[in-house]
Short mmCIF file of C-alpha atoms in Angstrom, two decimals:
data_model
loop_
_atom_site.label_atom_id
_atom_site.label_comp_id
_atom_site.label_asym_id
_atom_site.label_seq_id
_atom_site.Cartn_x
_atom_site.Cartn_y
_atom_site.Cartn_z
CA UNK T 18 102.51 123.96 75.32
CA UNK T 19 100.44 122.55 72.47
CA UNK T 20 99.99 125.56 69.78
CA UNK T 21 97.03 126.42 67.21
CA UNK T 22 100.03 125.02 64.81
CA UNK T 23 100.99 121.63 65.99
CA UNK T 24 97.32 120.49 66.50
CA UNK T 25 96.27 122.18 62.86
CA UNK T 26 94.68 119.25 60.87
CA UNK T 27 94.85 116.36 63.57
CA UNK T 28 91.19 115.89 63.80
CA UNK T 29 90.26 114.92 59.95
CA UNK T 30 87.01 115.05 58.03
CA UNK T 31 86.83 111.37 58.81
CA UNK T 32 87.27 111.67 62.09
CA UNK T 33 84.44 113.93 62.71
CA UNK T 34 82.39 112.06 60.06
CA UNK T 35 83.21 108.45 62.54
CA UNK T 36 82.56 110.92 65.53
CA UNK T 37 79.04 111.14 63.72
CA UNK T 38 78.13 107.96 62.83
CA UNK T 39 80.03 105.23 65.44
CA UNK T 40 80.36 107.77 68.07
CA UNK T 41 84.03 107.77 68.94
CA UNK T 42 87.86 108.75 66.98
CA UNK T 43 91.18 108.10 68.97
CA UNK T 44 94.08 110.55 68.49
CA UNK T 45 97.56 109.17 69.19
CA UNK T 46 100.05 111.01 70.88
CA UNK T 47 98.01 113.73 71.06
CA UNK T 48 99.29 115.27 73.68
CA UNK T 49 102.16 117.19 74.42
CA UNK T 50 105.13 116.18 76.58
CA UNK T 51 104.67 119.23 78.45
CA UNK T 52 100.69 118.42 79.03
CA UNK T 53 101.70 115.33 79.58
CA UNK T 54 103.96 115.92 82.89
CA UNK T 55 101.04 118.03 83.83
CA UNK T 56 98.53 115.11 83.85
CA UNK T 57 101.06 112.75 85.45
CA UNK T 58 101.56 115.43 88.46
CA UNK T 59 97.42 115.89 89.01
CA UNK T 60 97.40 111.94 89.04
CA UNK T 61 99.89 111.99 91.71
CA UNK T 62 98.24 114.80 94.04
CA UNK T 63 94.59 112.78 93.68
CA UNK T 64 96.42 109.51 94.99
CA UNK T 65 98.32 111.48 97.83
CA UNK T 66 94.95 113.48 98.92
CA UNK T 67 93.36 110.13 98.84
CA UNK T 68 95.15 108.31 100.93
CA UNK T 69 95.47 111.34 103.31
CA UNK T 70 92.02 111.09 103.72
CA UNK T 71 92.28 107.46 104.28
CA UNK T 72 94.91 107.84 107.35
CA UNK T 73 92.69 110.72 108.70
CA UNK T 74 89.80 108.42 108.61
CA UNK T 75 92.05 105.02 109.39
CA UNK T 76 90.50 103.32 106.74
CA UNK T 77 92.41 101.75 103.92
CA UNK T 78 88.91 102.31 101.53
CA UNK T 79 86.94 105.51 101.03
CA UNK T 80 83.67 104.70 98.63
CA UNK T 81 84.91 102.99 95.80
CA UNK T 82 88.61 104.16 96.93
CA UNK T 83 91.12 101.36 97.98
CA UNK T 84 94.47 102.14 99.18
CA UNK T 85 97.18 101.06 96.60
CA UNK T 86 94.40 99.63 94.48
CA UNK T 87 92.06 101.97 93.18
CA UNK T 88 91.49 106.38 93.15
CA UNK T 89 88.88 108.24 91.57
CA UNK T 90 89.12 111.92 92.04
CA UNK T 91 87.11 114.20 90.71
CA UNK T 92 87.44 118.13 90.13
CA UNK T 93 91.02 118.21 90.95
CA UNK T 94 91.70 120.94 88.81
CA UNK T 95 89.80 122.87 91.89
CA UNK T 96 92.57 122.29 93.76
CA UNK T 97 95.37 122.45 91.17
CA UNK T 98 94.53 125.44 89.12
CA UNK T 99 97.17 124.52 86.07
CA UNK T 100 95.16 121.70 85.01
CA UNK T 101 93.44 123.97 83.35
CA UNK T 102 96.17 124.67 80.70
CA UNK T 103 95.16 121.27 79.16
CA UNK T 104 91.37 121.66 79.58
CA UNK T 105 91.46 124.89 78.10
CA UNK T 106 94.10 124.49 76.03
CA UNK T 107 93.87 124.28 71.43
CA UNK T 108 93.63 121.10 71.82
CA UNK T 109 90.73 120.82 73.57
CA UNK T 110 89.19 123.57 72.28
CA UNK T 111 90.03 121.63 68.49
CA UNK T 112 88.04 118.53 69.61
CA UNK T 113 84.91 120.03 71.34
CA UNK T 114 84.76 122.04 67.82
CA UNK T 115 84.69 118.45 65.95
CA UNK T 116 82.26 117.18 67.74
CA UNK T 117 80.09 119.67 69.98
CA UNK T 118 80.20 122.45 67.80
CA UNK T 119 80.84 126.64 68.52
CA UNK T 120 80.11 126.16 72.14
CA UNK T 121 81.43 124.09 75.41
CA UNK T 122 81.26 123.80 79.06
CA UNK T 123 83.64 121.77 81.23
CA UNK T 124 81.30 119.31 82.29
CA UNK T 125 83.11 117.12 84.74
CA UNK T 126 87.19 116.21 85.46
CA UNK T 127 88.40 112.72 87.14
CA UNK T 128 91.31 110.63 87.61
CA UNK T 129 90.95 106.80 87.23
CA UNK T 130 93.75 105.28 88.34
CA UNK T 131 93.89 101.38 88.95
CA UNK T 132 96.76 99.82 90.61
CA UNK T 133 97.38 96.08 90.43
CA UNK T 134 93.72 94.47 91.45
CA UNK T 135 91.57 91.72 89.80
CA UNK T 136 88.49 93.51 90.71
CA UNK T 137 89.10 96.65 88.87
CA UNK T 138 86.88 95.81 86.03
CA UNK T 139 83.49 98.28 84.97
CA UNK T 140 80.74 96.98 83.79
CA UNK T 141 78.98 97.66 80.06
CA UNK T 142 77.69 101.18 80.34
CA UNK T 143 77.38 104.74 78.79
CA UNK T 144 78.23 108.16 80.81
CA UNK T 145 75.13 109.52 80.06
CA UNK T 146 73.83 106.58 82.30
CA UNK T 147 75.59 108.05 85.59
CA UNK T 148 73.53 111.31 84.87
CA UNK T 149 69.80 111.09 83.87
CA UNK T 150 68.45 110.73 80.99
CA UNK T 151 66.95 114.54 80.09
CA UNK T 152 70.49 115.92 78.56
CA UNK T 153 72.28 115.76 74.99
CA UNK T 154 75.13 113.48 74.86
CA UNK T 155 77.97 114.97 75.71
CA UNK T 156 81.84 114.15 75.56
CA UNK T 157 84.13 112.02 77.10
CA UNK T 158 88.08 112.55 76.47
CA UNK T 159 89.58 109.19 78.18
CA UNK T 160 93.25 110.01 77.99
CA UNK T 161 96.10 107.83 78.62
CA UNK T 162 98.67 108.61 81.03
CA UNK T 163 100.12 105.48 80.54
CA UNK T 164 100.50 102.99 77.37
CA UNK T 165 97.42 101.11 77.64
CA UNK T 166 97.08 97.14 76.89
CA UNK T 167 94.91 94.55 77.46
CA UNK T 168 96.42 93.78 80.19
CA UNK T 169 96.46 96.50 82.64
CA UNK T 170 93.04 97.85 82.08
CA UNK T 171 91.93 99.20 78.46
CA UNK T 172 88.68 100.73 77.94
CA UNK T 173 86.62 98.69 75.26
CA UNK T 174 84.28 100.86 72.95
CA UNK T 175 80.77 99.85 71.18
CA UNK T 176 80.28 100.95 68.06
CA UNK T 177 77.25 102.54 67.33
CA UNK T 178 77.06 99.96 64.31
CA UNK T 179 77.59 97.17 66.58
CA UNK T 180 75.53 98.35 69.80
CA UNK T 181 72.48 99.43 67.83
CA UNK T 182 72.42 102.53 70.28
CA UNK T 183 72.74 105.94 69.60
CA UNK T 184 70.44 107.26 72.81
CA UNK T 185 70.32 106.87 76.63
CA UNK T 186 69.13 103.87 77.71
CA UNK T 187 68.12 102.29 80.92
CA UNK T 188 70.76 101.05 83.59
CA UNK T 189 70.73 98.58 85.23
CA UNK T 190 72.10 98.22 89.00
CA UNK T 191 74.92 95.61 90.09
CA UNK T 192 74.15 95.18 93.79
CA UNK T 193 77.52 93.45 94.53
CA UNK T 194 79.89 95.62 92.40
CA UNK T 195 77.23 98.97 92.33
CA UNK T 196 77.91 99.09 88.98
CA UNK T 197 75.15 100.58 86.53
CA UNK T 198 74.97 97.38 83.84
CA UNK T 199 73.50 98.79 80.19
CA UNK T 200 74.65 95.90 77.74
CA UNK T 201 74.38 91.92 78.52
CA UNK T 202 74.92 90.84 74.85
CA UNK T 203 78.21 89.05 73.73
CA UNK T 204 80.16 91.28 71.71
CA UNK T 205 83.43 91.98 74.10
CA UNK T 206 84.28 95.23 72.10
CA UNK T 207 87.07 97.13 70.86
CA UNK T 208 89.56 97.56 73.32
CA UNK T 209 91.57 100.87 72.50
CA UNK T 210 95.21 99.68 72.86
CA UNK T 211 97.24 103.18 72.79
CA UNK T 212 100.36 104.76 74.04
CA UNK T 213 100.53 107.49 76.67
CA UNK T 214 99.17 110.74 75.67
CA UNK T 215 96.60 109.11 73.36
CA UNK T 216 92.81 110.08 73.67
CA UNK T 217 89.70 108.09 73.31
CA UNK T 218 87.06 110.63 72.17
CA UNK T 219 83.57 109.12 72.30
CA UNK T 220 80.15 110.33 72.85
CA UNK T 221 78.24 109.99 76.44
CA UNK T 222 75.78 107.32 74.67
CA UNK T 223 78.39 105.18 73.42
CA UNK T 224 78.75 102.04 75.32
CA UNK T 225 82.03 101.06 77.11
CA UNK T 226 83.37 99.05 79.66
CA UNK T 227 86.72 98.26 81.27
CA UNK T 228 89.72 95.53 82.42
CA UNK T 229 91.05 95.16 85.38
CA UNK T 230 94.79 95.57 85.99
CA UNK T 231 96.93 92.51 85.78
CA UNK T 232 100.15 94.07 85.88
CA UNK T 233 102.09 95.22 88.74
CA UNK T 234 102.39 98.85 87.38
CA UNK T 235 99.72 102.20 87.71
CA UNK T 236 96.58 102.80 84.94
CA UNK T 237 96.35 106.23 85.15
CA UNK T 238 93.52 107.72 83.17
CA UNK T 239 92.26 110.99 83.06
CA UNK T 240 89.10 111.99 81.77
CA UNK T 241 87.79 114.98 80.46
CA UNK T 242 83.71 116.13 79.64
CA UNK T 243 82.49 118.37 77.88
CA UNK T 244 78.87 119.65 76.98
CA UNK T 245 77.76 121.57 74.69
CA UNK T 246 75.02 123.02 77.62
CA UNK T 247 74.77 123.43 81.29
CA UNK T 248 73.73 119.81 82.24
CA UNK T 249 71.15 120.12 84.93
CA UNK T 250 69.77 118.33 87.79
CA UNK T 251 67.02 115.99 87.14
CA UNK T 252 64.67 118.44 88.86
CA UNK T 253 66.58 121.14 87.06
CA UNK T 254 67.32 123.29 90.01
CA UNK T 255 71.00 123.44 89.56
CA UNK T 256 73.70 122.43 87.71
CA UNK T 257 75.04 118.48 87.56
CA UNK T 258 78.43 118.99 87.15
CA UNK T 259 80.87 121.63 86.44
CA UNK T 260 79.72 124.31 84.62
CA UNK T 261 82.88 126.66 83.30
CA UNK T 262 82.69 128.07 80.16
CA UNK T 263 84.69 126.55 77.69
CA UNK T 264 83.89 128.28 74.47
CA UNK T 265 81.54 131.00 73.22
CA UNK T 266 80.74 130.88 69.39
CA UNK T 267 83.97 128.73 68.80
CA UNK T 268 86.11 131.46 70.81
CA UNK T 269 87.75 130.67 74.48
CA UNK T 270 86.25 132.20 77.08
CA UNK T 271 87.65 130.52 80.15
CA UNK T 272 89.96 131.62 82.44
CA UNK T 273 93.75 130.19 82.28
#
Protein backbone atom coordinates (compact mmCIF):
# COMPACT_ATOMS: atom_id res chain seq x y z
CA UNK A 1 0.00 0.00 0.00
CA UNK A 2 1.49 3.36 -0.93
CA UNK A 3 2.01 5.40 2.55
CA UNK A 4 1.91 9.32 3.39
CA UNK A 5 5.88 8.39 3.60
CA UNK A 6 6.90 6.87 0.36
CA UNK A 7 4.94 9.45 -1.76
CA UNK A 8 6.33 12.52 0.65
CA UNK A 9 8.07 14.97 -1.82
CA UNK A 10 7.33 13.15 -5.26
CA UNK A 11 5.31 15.91 -6.68
CA UNK A 12 8.00 18.98 -6.61
CA UNK A 13 7.54 22.74 -6.71
CA UNK A 14 8.32 22.36 -10.38
CA UNK A 15 6.06 20.02 -11.01
CA UNK A 16 3.13 21.91 -9.83
CA UNK A 17 4.67 25.13 -11.24
CA UNK A 18 4.74 22.93 -15.11
CA UNK A 19 1.22 21.64 -13.93
CA UNK A 20 0.49 25.54 -14.05
CA UNK A 21 1.90 26.78 -16.92
CA UNK A 22 2.13 23.65 -19.75
CA UNK A 23 -0.61 21.81 -18.15
CA UNK A 24 0.79 18.37 -17.50
CA UNK A 25 3.96 16.54 -15.05
CA UNK A 26 4.62 12.69 -15.43
CA UNK A 27 5.61 10.70 -12.31
CA UNK A 28 7.58 7.50 -12.92
CA UNK A 29 7.00 4.52 -11.14
CA UNK A 30 4.66 6.06 -9.20
CA UNK A 31 2.85 3.47 -8.28
CA UNK A 32 3.14 0.76 -6.03
CA UNK A 33 3.62 -2.92 -6.88
CA UNK A 34 0.79 -3.66 -4.77
CA UNK A 35 -1.53 -0.87 -6.68
CA UNK A 36 -0.15 -2.04 -9.44
CA UNK A 37 -1.55 -5.85 -9.35
CA UNK A 38 -4.69 -4.08 -8.43
CA UNK A 39 -4.94 -2.13 -11.75
CA UNK A 40 -3.77 -5.13 -13.77
CA UNK A 41 -6.76 -7.34 -12.12
CA UNK A 42 -9.64 -4.39 -12.89
CA UNK A 43 -8.11 -4.43 -16.53
CA UNK A 44 -8.69 -8.04 -16.69
CA UNK A 45 -12.43 -8.11 -15.24
CA UNK A 46 -13.40 -5.03 -17.89
CA UNK A 47 -12.04 -7.30 -20.85
CA UNK A 48 -13.84 -10.52 -19.43
CA UNK A 49 -17.30 -8.49 -18.77
CA UNK A 50 -16.80 -7.22 -22.22
CA UNK A 51 -16.61 -9.93 -24.09
CA UNK A 52 -19.37 -11.60 -21.96
CA UNK A 53 -21.49 -9.11 -23.18
CA UNK A 54 -20.32 -9.71 -26.62
CA UNK A 55 -21.25 -13.65 -26.56
CA UNK A 56 -24.61 -12.69 -24.89
CA UNK A 57 -25.24 -10.36 -27.69
CA UNK A 58 -23.21 -12.66 -30.49
CA UNK A 59 -21.47 -9.84 -31.62
CA UNK A 60 -17.72 -9.65 -31.71
CA UNK A 61 -18.15 -5.41 -31.34
CA UNK A 62 -20.14 -3.51 -28.74
CA UNK A 63 -19.88 0.54 -29.55
CA UNK A 64 -16.45 1.26 -29.95
CA UNK A 65 -15.68 -2.35 -28.30
CA UNK A 66 -13.95 -5.01 -30.57
CA UNK A 67 -13.27 -8.39 -29.38
CA UNK A 68 -9.45 -8.97 -28.91
CA UNK A 69 -8.88 -5.50 -30.27
CA UNK A 70 -10.16 -2.83 -28.30
CA UNK A 71 -12.20 -2.31 -24.37
CA UNK A 72 -13.23 0.74 -22.83
CA UNK A 73 -14.89 0.31 -19.54
CA UNK A 74 -15.95 2.73 -17.53
CA UNK A 75 -16.90 2.87 -13.67
CA UNK A 76 -15.53 -0.47 -12.95
CA UNK A 77 -14.67 0.32 -9.62
CA UNK A 78 -18.74 -0.03 -9.27
CA UNK A 79 -18.35 -3.37 -9.69
CA UNK A 80 -14.95 -4.01 -8.04
CA UNK A 81 -15.11 -2.06 -4.88
CA UNK A 82 -11.05 -2.31 -4.13
CA UNK A 83 -10.28 -0.09 -6.89
CA UNK A 84 -10.91 2.30 -4.73
CA UNK A 85 -7.74 1.76 -2.58
CA UNK A 86 -5.83 3.46 -5.48
CA UNK A 87 -8.40 6.21 -6.20
CA UNK A 88 -8.55 7.08 -2.75
CA UNK A 89 -5.40 6.24 -1.83
CA UNK A 90 -2.09 9.23 -0.66
CA UNK A 91 -1.25 9.15 -3.76
CA UNK A 92 -4.03 10.38 -5.27
CA UNK A 93 -5.03 12.42 -2.74
CA UNK A 94 -1.03 14.04 -3.15
CA UNK A 95 -1.73 14.89 -6.83
CA UNK A 96 -5.32 16.34 -6.77
CA UNK A 97 -3.63 18.62 -3.87
CA UNK A 98 -0.88 19.78 -6.61
CA UNK A 99 -3.04 20.60 -8.93
CA UNK A 100 -6.87 20.99 -7.87
CA UNK A 101 -6.32 22.25 -4.62
CA UNK A 102 -8.14 21.36 -0.84
CA UNK A 103 -11.00 19.72 -2.58
CA UNK A 104 -11.84 16.66 -5.16
CA UNK A 105 -14.49 14.58 -6.59
CA UNK A 106 -13.95 11.34 -8.53
CA UNK A 107 -15.05 12.52 -11.69
CA UNK A 108 -14.97 9.57 -14.02
CA UNK A 109 -12.86 5.89 -14.06
CA UNK A 110 -12.03 3.87 -17.48
CA UNK A 111 -9.94 1.25 -18.81
CA UNK A 112 -8.34 1.73 -22.30
CA UNK A 113 -6.99 -1.18 -23.34
CA UNK A 114 -5.82 -1.70 -27.08
CA UNK A 115 -4.81 -5.01 -28.30
CA UNK A 116 -2.86 -5.43 -31.54
CA UNK A 117 -5.00 -3.17 -34.24
CA UNK A 118 -3.90 -0.49 -36.79
CA UNK A 119 -6.99 1.42 -36.19
CA UNK A 120 -6.55 2.10 -32.59
CA UNK A 121 -5.38 5.58 -33.04
CA UNK A 122 -7.47 8.93 -31.29
CA UNK A 123 -7.62 11.81 -32.80
CA UNK A 124 -6.14 15.50 -31.47
CA UNK A 125 -8.45 16.38 -28.64
CA UNK A 126 -8.91 17.61 -24.97
CA UNK A 127 -11.26 15.74 -22.25
CA UNK A 128 -12.97 18.67 -21.53
CA UNK A 129 -14.17 18.31 -25.25
CA UNK A 130 -16.18 14.92 -24.48
CA UNK A 131 -18.09 17.03 -21.77
CA UNK A 132 -19.34 20.60 -22.59
CA UNK A 133 -17.84 23.42 -22.37
CA UNK A 134 -19.54 25.19 -18.97
CA UNK A 135 -17.00 23.33 -16.35
CA UNK A 136 -13.33 24.09 -14.96
CA UNK A 137 -10.74 21.88 -16.30
CA UNK A 138 -10.37 19.13 -14.48
CA UNK A 139 -7.79 16.14 -14.23
CA UNK A 140 -6.79 13.36 -16.08
CA UNK A 141 -4.35 10.62 -14.42
CA UNK A 142 -3.43 8.36 -17.67
CA UNK A 143 -1.58 5.58 -15.94
CA UNK A 144 0.41 2.91 -17.42
CA UNK A 145 -0.23 -0.59 -16.81
CA UNK A 146 2.17 -1.48 -19.18
CA UNK A 147 5.69 0.13 -20.39
CA UNK A 148 4.52 2.38 -22.96
CA UNK A 149 6.45 3.07 -26.47
CA UNK A 150 5.86 4.41 -29.56
CA UNK A 151 5.00 1.55 -30.73
CA UNK A 152 2.16 0.05 -28.97
CA UNK A 153 0.13 3.12 -28.42
CA UNK A 154 1.62 6.22 -26.34
CA UNK A 155 -0.41 9.13 -25.58
CA UNK A 156 1.21 12.37 -27.14
CA UNK A 157 0.74 15.66 -25.03
CA UNK A 158 0.48 19.51 -26.28
CA UNK A 159 2.05 21.81 -24.43
CA UNK A 160 0.27 24.67 -23.49
CA UNK A 161 3.39 26.63 -24.98
CA UNK A 162 3.14 24.80 -28.11
CA UNK A 163 -0.83 24.49 -28.54
CA UNK A 164 -1.51 28.12 -27.70
CA UNK A 165 -4.57 26.70 -25.61
CA UNK A 166 -5.24 26.90 -22.19
CA UNK A 167 -9.39 26.79 -22.54
CA UNK A 168 -12.09 24.55 -24.11
CA UNK A 169 -12.36 24.81 -27.49
CA UNK A 170 -14.64 23.63 -30.19
CA UNK A 171 -14.63 19.90 -31.49
CA UNK A 172 -14.87 18.89 -34.27
CA UNK A 173 -16.72 15.51 -35.42
CA UNK A 174 -14.92 12.58 -37.45
CA UNK A 175 -17.88 10.93 -39.17
CA UNK A 176 -15.86 7.79 -40.15
CA UNK A 177 -13.84 7.24 -36.91
CA UNK A 178 -16.60 9.42 -34.48
CA UNK A 179 -13.82 10.92 -33.17
CA UNK A 180 -14.15 14.62 -31.73
CA UNK A 181 -11.02 16.36 -33.89
CA UNK A 182 -9.73 19.77 -31.83
CA UNK A 183 -6.16 20.32 -33.45
CA UNK A 184 -5.30 20.01 -37.41
CA UNK A 185 -1.89 21.81 -37.14
CA UNK A 186 1.46 19.87 -37.62
CA UNK A 187 3.14 19.58 -34.46
CA UNK A 188 2.94 15.54 -33.74
CA UNK A 189 3.59 16.12 -29.93
CA UNK A 190 5.30 14.68 -27.11
CA UNK A 191 4.71 11.21 -26.85
CA UNK A 192 5.12 10.15 -23.06
CA UNK A 193 7.35 7.04 -23.36
CA UNK A 194 7.14 5.50 -19.61
CA UNK A 195 7.34 2.28 -17.77
CA UNK A 196 4.43 0.58 -16.04
CA UNK A 197 3.12 2.29 -13.08
CA UNK A 198 4.02 5.72 -14.50
CA UNK A 199 1.31 8.55 -14.65
CA UNK A 200 0.63 11.22 -17.14
CA UNK A 201 -1.01 14.04 -15.12
CA UNK A 202 -2.45 16.70 -17.41
CA UNK A 203 -5.23 19.09 -17.32
CA UNK A 204 -8.79 18.42 -19.22
CA UNK A 205 -7.80 21.41 -21.74
CA UNK A 206 -4.59 20.09 -22.67
CA UNK A 207 -4.54 18.61 -26.04
CA UNK A 208 -3.63 14.90 -26.68
CA UNK A 209 -3.96 12.27 -28.98
CA UNK A 210 -2.95 8.63 -29.36
CA UNK A 211 -1.04 5.52 -31.47
CA UNK A 212 -2.32 2.65 -32.39
CA UNK A 213 -0.85 -0.68 -31.28
CA UNK A 214 1.70 -2.28 -33.49
CA UNK A 215 2.80 -4.88 -31.29
CA UNK A 216 1.34 -8.14 -30.63
CA UNK A 217 1.06 -7.51 -26.80
CA UNK A 218 -1.99 -5.57 -24.50
CA UNK A 219 -1.95 -1.38 -23.87
CA UNK A 220 -3.59 -1.29 -20.85
CA UNK A 221 -4.31 2.17 -19.57
CA UNK A 222 -6.22 3.27 -16.85
CA UNK A 223 -7.43 6.58 -16.31
CA UNK A 224 -8.39 8.45 -13.49
CA UNK A 225 -10.51 12.20 -13.20
CA UNK A 226 -10.79 14.25 -10.91
CA UNK A 227 -12.66 17.70 -10.35
CA UNK A 228 -12.36 19.99 -8.16
CA UNK A 229 -16.59 20.39 -8.42
CA UNK A 230 -19.58 18.36 -9.23
CA UNK A 231 -19.42 18.57 -13.11
CA UNK A 232 -22.94 18.98 -14.30
CA UNK A 233 -25.10 18.30 -17.16
CA UNK A 234 -25.22 20.86 -19.80
CA UNK A 235 -28.75 21.70 -18.66
CA UNK A 236 -27.45 21.31 -15.15
CA UNK A 237 -30.04 18.95 -13.90
CA UNK A 238 -27.72 16.31 -12.71
CA UNK A 239 -24.47 15.29 -12.40
CA UNK A 240 -22.06 14.27 -15.64
CA UNK A 241 -20.07 11.84 -14.20
CA UNK A 242 -19.24 10.37 -10.96
CA UNK A 243 -19.61 12.41 -8.21
CA UNK A 244 -17.82 10.73 -4.86
CA UNK A 245 -16.18 12.81 -2.65
CA UNK A 246 -12.67 12.71 -2.78
CA UNK A 247 -11.44 15.33 -0.41
CA UNK A 248 -12.92 17.99 1.89
CA UNK A 249 -10.52 20.95 2.76
CA UNK A 250 -7.44 18.72 1.77
CA UNK A 251 -8.80 15.83 4.19
CA UNK A 252 -10.25 12.29 2.74
CA UNK A 253 -13.59 11.91 2.98
CA UNK A 254 -14.39 8.91 0.84
CA UNK A 255 -15.21 5.70 1.71
CA UNK A 256 -12.42 2.77 1.39
Amino acid sequence: MTTTDSVAGLITDEMREQYRTEGYFLLERALSDEHLELLRGGAQFSIDKLDAAMDEAGVDRIGINARGKRYFSNFIYRDRPELRQFLFSELMKQICLATLGKNAYLFWEQYVIKAADPDTSFAWHQDSGYVHEDHEPYLTCWIALDDVTEENGSVYLLPYSRSGIKSYVKHIPDPVVNDRVAYFGSDPGMPVIVPAGSIAVFSSVVLHRSGPNLTDKLRRVYLAQYSGEVIMSKDGKEPWGSFDQFLADGEVVAEM
